[in-house]
PDB file of C-alpha atoms in Angstrom:
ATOM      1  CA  UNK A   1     -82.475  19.150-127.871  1.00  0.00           C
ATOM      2  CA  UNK A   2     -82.089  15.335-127.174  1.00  0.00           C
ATOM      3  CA  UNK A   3     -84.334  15.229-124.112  1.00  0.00           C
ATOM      4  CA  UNK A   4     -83.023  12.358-122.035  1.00  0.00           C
ATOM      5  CA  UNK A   5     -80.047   9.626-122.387  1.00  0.00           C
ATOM      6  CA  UNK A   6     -81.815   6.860-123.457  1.00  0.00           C
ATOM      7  CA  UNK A   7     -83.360   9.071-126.470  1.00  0.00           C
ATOM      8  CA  UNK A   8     -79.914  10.070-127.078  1.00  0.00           C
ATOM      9  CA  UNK A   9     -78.191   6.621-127.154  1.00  0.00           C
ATOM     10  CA  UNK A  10     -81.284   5.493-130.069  1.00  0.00           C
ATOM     11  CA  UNK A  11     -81.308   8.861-131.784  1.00  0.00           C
ATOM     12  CA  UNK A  12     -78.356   8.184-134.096  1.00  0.00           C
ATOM     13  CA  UNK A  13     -77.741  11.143-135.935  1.00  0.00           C
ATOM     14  CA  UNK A  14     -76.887  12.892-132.487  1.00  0.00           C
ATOM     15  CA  UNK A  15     -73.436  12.094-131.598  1.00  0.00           C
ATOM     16  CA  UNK A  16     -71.150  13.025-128.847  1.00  0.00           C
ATOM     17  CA  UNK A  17     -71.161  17.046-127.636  1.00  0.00           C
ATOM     18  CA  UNK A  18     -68.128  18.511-129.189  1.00  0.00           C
ATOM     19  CA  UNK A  19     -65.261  18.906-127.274  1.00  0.00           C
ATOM     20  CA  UNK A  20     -63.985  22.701-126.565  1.00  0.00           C
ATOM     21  CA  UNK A  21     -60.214  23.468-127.769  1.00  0.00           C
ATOM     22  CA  UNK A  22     -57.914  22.555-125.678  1.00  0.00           C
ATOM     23  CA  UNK A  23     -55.990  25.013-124.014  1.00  0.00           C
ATOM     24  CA  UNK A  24     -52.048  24.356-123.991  1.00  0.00           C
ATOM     25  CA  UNK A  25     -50.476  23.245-121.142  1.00  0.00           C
ATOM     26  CA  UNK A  26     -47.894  26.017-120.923  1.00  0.00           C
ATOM     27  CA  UNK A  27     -50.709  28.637-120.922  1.00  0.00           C
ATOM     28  CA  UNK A  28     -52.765  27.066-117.766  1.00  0.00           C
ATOM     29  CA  UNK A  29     -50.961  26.403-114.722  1.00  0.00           C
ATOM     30  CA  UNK A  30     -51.848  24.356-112.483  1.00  0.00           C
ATOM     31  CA  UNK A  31     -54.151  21.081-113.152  1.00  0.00           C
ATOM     32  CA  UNK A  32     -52.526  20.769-116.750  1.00  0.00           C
ATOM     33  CA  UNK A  33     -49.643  20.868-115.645  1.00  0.00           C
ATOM     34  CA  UNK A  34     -49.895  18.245-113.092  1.00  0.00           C
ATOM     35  CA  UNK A  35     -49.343  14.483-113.250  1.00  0.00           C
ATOM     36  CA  UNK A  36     -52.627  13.267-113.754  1.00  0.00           C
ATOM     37  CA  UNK A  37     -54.269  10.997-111.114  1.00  0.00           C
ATOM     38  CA  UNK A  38     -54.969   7.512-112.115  1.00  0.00           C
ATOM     39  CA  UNK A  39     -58.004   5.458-111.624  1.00  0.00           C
ATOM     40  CA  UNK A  40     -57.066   3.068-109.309  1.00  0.00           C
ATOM     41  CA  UNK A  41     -56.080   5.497-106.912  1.00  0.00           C
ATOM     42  CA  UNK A  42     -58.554   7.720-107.056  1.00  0.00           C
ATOM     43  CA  UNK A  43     -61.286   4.370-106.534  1.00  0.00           C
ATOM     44  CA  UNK A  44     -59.224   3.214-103.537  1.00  0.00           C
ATOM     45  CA  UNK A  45     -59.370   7.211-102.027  1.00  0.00           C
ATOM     46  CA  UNK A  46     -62.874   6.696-102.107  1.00  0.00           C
ATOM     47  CA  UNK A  47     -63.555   3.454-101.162  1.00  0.00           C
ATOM     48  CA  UNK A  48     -60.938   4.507 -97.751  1.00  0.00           C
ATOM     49  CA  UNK A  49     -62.620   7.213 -97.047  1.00  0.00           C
ATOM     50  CA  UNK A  50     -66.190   5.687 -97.338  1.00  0.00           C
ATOM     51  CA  UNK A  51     -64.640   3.060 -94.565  1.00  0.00           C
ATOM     52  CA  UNK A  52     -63.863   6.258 -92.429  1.00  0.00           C
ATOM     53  CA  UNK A  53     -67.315   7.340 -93.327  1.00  0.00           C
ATOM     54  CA  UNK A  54     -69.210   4.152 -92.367  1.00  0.00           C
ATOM     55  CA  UNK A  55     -66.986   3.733 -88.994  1.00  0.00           C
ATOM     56  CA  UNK A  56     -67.832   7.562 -87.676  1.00  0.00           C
ATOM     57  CA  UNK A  57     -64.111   8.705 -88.153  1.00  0.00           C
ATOM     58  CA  UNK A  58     -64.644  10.570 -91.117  1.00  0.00           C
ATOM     59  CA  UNK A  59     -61.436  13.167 -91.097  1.00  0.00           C
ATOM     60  CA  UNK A  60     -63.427  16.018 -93.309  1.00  0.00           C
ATOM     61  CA  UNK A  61     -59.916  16.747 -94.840  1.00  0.00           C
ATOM     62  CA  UNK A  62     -59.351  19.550 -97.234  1.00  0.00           C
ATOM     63  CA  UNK A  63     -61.679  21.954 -95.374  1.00  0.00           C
ATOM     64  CA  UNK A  64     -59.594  24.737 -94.044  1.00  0.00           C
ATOM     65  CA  UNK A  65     -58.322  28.446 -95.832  1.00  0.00           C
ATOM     66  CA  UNK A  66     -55.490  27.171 -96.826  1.00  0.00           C
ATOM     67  CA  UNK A  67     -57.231  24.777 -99.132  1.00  0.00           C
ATOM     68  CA  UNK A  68     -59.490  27.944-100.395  1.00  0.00           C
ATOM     69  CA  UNK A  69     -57.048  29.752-101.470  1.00  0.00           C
ATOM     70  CA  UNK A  70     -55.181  27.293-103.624  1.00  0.00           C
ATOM     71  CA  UNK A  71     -58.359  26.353-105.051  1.00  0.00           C
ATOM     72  CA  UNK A  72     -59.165  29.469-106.078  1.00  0.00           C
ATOM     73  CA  UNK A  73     -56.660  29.550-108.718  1.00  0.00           C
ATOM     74  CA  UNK A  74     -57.007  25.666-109.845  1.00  0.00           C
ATOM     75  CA  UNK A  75     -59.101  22.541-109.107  1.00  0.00           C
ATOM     76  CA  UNK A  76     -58.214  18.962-109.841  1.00  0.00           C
ATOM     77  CA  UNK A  77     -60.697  16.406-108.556  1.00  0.00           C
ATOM     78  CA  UNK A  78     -59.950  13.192-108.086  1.00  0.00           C
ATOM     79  CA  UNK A  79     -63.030  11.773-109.028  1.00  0.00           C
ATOM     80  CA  UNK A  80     -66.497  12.654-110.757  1.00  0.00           C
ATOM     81  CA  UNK A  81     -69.833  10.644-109.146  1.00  0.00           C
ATOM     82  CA  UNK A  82     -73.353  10.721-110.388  1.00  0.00           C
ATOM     83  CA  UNK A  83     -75.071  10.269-108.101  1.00  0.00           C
ATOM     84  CA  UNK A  84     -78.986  10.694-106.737  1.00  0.00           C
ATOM     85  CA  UNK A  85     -80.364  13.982-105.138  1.00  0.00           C
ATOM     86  CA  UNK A  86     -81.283  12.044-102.018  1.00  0.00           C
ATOM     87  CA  UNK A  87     -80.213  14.317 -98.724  1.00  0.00           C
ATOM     88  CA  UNK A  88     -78.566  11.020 -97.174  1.00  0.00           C
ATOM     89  CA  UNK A  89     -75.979  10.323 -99.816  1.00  0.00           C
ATOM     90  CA  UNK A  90     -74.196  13.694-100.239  1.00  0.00           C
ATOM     91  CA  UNK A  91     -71.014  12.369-101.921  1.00  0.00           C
ATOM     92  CA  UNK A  92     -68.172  14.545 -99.941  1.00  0.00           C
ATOM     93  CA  UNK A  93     -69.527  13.119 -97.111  1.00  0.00           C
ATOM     94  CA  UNK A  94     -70.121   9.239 -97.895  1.00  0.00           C
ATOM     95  CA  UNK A  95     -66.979   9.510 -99.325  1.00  0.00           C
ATOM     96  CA  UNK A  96     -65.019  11.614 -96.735  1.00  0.00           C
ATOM     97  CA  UNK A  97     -63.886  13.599 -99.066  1.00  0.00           C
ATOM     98  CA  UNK A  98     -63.462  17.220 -99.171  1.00  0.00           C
ATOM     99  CA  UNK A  99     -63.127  20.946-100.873  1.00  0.00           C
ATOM    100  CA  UNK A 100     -61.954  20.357-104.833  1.00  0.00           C
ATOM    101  CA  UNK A 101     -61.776  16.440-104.011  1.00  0.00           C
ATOM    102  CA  UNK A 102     -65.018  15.611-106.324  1.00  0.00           C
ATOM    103  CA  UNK A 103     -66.820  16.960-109.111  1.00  0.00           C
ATOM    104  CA  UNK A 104     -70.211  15.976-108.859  1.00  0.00           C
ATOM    105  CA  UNK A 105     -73.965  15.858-110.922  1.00  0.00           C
ATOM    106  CA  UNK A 106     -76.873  14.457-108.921  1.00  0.00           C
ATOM    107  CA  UNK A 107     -80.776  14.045-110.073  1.00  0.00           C
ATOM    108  CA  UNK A 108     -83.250  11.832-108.595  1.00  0.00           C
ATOM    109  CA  UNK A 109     -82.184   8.384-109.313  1.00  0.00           C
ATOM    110  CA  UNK A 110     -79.152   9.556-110.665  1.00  0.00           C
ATOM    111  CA  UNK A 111     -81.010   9.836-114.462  1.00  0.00           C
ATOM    112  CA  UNK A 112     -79.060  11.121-117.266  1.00  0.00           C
ATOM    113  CA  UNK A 113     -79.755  14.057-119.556  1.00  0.00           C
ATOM    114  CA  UNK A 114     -77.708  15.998-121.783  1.00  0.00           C
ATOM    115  CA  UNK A 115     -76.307  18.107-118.859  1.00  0.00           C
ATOM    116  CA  UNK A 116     -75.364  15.805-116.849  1.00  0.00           C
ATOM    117  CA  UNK A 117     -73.595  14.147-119.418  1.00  0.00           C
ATOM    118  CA  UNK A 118     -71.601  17.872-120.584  1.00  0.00           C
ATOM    119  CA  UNK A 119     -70.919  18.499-116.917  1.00  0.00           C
ATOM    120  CA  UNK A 120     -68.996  14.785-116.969  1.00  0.00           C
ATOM    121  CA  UNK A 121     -67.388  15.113-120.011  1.00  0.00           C
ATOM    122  CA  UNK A 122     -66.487  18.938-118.784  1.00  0.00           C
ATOM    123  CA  UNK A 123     -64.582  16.855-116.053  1.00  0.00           C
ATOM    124  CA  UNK A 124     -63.009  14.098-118.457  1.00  0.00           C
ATOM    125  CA  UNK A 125     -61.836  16.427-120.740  1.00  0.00           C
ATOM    126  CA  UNK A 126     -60.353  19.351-119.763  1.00  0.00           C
ATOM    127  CA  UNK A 127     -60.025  18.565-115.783  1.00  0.00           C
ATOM    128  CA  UNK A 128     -58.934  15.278-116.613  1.00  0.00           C
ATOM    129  CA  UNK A 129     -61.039  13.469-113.687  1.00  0.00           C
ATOM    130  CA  UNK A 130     -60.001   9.664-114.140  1.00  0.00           C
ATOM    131  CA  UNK A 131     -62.430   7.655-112.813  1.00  0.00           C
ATOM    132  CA  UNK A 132     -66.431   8.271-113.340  1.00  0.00           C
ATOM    133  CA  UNK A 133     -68.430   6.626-110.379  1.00  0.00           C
ATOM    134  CA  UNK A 134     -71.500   6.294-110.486  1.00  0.00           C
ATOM    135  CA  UNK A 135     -73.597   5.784-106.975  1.00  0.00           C
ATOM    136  CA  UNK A 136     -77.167   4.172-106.351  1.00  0.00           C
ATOM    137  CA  UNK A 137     -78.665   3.581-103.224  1.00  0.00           C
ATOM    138  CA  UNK A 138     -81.307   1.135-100.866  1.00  0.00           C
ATOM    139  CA  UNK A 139     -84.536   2.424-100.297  1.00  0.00           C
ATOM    140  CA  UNK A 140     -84.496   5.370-103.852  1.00  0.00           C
ATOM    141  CA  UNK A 141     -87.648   7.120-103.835  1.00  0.00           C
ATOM    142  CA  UNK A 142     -87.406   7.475-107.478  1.00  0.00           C
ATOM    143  CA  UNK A 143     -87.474   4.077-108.092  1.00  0.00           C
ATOM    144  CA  UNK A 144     -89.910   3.748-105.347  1.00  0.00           C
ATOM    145  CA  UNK A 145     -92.327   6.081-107.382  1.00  0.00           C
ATOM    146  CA  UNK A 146     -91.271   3.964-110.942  1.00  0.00           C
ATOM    147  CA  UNK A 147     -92.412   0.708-108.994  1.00  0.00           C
ATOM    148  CA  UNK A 148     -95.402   1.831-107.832  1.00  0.00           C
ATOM    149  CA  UNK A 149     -96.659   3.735-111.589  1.00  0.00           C
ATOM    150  CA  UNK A 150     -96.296  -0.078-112.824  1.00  0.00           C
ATOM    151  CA  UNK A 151     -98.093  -1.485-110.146  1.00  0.00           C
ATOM    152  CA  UNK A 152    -101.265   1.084-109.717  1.00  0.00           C
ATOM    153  CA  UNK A 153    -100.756   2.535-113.718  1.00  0.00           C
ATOM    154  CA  UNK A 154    -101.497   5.723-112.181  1.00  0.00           C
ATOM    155  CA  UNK A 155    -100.351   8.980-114.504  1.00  0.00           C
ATOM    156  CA  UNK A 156     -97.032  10.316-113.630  1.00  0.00           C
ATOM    157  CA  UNK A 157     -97.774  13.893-112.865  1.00  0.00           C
ATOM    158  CA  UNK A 158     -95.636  16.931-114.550  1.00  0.00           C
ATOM    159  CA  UNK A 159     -91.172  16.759-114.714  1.00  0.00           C
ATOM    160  CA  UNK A 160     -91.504  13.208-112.703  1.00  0.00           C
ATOM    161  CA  UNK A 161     -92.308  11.745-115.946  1.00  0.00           C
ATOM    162  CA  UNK A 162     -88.829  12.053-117.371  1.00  0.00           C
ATOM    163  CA  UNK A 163     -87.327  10.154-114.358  1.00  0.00           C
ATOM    164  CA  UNK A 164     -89.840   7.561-114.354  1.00  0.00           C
ATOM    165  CA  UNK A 165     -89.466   6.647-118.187  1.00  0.00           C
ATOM    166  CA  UNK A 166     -85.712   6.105-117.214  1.00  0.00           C
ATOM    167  CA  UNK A 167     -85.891   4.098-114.740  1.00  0.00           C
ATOM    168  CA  UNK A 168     -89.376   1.643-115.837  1.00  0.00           C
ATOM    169  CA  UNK A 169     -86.646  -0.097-118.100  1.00  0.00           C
ATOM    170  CA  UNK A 170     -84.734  -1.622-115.583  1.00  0.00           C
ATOM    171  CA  UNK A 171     -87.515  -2.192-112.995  1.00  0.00           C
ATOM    172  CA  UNK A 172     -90.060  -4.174-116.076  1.00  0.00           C
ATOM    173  CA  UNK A 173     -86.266  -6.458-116.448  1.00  0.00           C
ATOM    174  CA  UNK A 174     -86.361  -7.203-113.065  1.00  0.00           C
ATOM    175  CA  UNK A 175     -89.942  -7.413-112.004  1.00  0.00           C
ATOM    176  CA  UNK A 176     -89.893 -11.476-111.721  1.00  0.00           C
ATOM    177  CA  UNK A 177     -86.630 -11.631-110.128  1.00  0.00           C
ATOM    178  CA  UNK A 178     -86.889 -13.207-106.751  1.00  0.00           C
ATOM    179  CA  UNK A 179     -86.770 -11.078-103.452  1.00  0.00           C
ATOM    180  CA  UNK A 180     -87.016  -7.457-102.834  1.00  0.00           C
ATOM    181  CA  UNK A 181     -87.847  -5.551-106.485  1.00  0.00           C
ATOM    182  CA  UNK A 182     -86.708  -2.432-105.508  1.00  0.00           C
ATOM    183  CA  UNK A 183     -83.020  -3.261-104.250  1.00  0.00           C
ATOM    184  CA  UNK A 184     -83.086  -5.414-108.323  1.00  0.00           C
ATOM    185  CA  UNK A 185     -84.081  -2.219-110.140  1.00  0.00           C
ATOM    186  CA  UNK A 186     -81.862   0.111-108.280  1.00  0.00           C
ATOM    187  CA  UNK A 187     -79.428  -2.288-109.372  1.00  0.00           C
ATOM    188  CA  UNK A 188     -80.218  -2.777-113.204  1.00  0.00           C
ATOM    189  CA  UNK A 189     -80.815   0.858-113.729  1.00  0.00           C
ATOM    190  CA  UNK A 190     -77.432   1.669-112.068  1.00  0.00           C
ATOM    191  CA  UNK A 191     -75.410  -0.463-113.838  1.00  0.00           C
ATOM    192  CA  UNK A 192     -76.980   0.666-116.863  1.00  0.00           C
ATOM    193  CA  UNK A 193     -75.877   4.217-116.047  1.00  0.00           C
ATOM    194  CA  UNK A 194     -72.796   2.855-115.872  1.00  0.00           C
ATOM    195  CA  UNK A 195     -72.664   1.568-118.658  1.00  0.00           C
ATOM    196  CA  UNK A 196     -74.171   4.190-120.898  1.00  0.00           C
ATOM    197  CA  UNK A 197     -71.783   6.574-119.891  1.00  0.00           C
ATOM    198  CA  UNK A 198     -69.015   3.846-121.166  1.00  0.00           C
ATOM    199  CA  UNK A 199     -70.225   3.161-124.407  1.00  0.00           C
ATOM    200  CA  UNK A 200     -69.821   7.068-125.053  1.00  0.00           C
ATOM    201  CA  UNK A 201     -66.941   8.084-126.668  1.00  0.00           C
ATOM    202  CA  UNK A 202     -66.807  11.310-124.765  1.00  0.00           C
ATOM    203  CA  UNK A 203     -65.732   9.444-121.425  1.00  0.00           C
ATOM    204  CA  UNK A 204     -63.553   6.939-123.515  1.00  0.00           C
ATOM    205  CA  UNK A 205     -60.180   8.522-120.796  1.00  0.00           C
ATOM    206  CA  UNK A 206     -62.021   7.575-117.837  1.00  0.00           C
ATOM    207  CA  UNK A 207     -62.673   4.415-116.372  1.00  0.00           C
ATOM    208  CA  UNK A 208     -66.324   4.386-115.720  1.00  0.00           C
ATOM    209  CA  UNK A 209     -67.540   2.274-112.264  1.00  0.00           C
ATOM    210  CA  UNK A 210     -70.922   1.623-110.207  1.00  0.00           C
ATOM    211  CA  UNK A 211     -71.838   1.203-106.778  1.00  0.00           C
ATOM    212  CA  UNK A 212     -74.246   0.694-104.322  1.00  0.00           C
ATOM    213  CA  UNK A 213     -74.483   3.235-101.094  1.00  0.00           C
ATOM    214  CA  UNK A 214     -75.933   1.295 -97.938  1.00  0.00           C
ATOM    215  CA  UNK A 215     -78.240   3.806 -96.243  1.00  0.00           C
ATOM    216  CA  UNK A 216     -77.758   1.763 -92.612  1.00  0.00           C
ATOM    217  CA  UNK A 217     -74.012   0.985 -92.450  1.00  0.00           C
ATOM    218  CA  UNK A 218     -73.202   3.796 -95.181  1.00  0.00           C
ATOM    219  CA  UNK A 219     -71.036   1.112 -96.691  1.00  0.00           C
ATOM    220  CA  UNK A 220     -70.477   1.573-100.465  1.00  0.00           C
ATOM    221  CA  UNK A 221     -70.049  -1.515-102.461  1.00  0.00           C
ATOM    222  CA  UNK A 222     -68.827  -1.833-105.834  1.00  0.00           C
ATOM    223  CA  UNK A 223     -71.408  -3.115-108.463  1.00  0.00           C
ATOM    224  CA  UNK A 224     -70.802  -5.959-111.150  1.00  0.00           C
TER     225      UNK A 224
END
């Protein structure tokens, strides 16, 4: 098994996870059947309800039984975001979004591996999720630990090894860069997410974005 995305995007007799048969329309009601969302609308959703969000007058939609109930028979999110495990950048709640609203994959740093990846192209594919987001944020302890490995060359103890391989690229590219290095890797190494995830042909329907959470204002801004 291809342990990590970068090993996957250089080993090249490894190519895309095969997609599962598709299941006619007629046979599934519900999200198949369904115009699909676009991309544009789902990344304006977001961005509204991150302004809610960052404001305090979030409205926690889609919460009730009501909502349960339909959603036990179908889901169609509007949106899938990798994101990073840290506790202050849940997704639902950055973006005000609720119940069915996102599907979403989070590891420190927001680091790729092969399931990740699956549980993406699980939500291009057969949910057919439009947009792919992809969210960094200020102050990441995993690249705070990647920083700090290149400055004291201390070992990397156990699993934290994995996430620190991923992310030294980006932090070595932007080590000179003036200002604050941690804000420039969190950067490079989100964008590069980004764009990983669009030179695979398995997210080729989505459009694939990045962004930047603001831990202070909870702001989200879109990425370059």
């Amino acid at each position: 098994m291809v342990p990590n995305r970068r090993a996957f995007l250089t080993a090249t007799a490894v190519g895309a996870p095969a997609a599962a048969p598709a299941t006619p329309a007629a046979a599934t009601p519900g999200p198949s059947s369904r115009p699909p969302h676009t991309a544009p609308a789902a990344l304006d959703a977001l961005l509204a309800g991150n302004r809610r969000y960052a404001t305090g007058r979030p409205r926690h939609p889609h919460g009730g039984r009501g909502r349960r109930h339909v959603l036990a028979a179908e889901q169609r999110p509007i949106a899938a975001v990798v994101g990073c495990i840290d506790s202050r950048v849940p997704p639902e709640l950055v973006f005000d979004q609720g119940l069915g609203d996102l599907l979403c994959t989070r590891t420190a740093g927001q680091v790729l591996d092969e399931a990740v990846l699956a549980s993406v192209q699980y939500g291009v594919e057969h949910l057919r999720i439009p947009l792919v987001l992809v969210l960094g944020h200020e102050r990441c302890g995993a690249v705070a630990a990647t920083l700090e490995h290149l400055r004291s060359g201390a070992p990397v103890p156990g699993h934290l090894r994995l996430l620190v391989a991923e992310i030294i690229p980006a932090a070595r590219r932007t080590r000179a860069v003036p200002g604050d290095w941690a804000e420039h890797a969190m950067r490079a190494h989100t964008t590069w997410v980004r764009d990983a995830i669009r030179a695979d042909p398995a997210f080729r329907p989505a459009h694939v974005a990045a962004a930047r959470c603001d831990l202070g204002t909870g702001l989200v801004s879109l990425l370059p």
